[in-house]
Coordinates of C-alpha atoms in Angstrom, one line a residue:
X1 CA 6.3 -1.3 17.2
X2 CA 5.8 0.8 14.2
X3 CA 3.1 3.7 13.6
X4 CA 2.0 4.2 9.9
X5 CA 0.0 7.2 9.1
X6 CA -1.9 7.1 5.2
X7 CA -2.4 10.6 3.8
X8 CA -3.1 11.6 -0.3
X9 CA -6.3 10.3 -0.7
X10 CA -9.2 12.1 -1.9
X11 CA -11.9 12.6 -4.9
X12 CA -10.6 12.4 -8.6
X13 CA -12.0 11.8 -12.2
X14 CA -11.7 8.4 -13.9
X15 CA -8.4 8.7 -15.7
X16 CA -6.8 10.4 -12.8
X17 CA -3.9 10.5 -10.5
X18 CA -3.6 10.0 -7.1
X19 CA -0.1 9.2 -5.0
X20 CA -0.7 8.4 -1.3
X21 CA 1.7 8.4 1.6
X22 CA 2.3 6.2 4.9
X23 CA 4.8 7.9 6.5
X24 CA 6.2 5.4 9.5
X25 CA 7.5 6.1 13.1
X26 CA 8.8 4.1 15.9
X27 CA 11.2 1.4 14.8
X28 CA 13.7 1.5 12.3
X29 CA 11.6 1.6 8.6
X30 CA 14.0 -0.8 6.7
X31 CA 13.7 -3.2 9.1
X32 CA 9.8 -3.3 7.7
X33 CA 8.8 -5.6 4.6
X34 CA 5.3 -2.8 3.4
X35 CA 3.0 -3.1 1.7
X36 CA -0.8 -1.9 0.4
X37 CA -4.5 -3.3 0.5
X38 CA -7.7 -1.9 -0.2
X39 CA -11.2 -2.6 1.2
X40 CA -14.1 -1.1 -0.6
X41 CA -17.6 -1.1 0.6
X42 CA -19.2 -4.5 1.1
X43 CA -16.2 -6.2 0.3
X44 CA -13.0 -8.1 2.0
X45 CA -9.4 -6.2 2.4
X46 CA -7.2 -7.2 -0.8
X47 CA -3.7 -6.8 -2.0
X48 CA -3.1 -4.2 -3.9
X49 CA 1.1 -4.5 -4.1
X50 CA 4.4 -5.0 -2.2
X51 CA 7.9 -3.6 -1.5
X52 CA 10.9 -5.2 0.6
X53 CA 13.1 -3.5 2.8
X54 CA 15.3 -1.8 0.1
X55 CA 12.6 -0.8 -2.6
X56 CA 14.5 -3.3 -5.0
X57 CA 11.9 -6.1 -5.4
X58 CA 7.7 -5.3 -6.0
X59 CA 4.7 -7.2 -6.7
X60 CA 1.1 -5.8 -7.9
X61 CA -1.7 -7.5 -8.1
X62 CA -2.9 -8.2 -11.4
X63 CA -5.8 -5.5 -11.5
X64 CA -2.5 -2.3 -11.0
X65 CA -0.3 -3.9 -12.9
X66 CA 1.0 -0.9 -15.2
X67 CA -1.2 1.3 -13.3
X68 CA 0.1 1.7 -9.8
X69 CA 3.8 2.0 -8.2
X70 CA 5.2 1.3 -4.9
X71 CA 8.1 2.6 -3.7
X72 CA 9.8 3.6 -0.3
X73 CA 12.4 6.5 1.1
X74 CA 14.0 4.6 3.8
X75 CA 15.6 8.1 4.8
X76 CA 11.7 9.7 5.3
X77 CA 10.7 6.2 6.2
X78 CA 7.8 6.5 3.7
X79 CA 6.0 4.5 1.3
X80 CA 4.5 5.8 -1.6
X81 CA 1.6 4.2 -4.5
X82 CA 1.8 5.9 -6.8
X83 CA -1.8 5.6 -9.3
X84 CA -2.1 6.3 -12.4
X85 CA -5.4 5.9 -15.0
X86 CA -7.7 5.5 -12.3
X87 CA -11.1 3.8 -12.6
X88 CA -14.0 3.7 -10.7
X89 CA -13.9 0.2 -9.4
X90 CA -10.3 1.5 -7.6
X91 CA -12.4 3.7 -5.1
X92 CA -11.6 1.7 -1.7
X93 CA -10.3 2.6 1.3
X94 CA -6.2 2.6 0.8
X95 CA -4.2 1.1 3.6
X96 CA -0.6 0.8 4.5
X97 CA 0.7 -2.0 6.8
X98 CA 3.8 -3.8 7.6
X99 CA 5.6 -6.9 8.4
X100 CA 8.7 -8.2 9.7
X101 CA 10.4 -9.9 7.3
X102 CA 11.8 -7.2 5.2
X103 CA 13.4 -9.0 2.7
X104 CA 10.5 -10.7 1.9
X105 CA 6.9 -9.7 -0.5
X106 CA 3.9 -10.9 1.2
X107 CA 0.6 -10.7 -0.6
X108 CA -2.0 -11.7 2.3
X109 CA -3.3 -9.6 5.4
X110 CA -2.7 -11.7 7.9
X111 CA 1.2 -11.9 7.1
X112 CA 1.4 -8.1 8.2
X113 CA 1.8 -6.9 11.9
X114 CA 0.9 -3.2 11.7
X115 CA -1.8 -1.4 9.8
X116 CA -2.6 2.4 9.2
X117 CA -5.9 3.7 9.6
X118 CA -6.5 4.3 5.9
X119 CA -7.3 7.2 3.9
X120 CA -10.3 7.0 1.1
X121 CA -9.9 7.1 -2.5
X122 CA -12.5 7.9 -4.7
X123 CA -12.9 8.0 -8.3
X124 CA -16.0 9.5 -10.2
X125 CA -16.7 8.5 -13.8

C-alpha cells in the first residue's frame, strides 16, 4: 500500500508556472512506476506523463511535450511536474497515482493501483 498526497496547485495567468508535489508514504517509493493525469470538468481522466522507478526514463503526452517535466526524489519519495507556459485548456484537476511495475511507463488509468486525491490547477487568460 502506498499513500500519495498532491499539493502546488492553485490559480495562475496563462503563461505561468506551476510545480506540484505527491509526496508518497507507506511502501518503499522506488518500488512504484508514477505517474500524472488530469481530469477537467465534463471530461474523462487523461495522461499527462510518466516516470519509472529511478527518474531515468519519461513519457508526456503530446499536448506537455516541452512544457511539463516529471521527475522524482526517491530519498523524499516525491514526484514532481514541473509546468511551464501554461494555457487555459491545462486547468484540470492534477492527479498522482502509481503502479507496480516500476521499471516500466504506463500511459492508461487503469494500469495504476493508487491514486491521490488531486489538487486543482487553474489558469486564467
Amino acid at each position: 500500500q502506498v499513500q500519495l498526497v498532491e499539493s502546488g496547485g492553485g490559480l495562475v495567468q496563462a503563461g505561468g508556472s506551476l510545480r506540484l508535489s505527491c509526496a508518497a508514504s507507506g511502501r518503499t517509493f522506488s518500488s512504484f512506476g508514477m505517474g500524472w493525469f488530469r481530469q477537467a470538468p465534463g471530461k474523462e481522466r487523461e495522461f499527462v506523463a510518466a516516470i519509472n522507478w529511478s527518474g531515468g526514463s519519461t513519457y508526456y503526452a503530446d499536448f506537455v511535450k516541452g512544457r511539463f517535466t516529471i521527475s522524482r526524489d526517491n530519498a523524499k519519495s516525491t514526484v514532481y511536474l514541473q509546468m511551464n507556459s501554461l494555457k487555459p485548456e491545462d486547468t484540470a484537476v492534477y492527479y498522482c497515482a502509481a503502479h507496480n511495475l516500476p521499471m516500466i511507463l504506463r500511459r492508461q488509468s487503469y494500469e495504476y493501483n493508487y491514486w491521490g486525491q488531486g489538487t486543482q490547477v487553474t489558469v486564467s487568460s
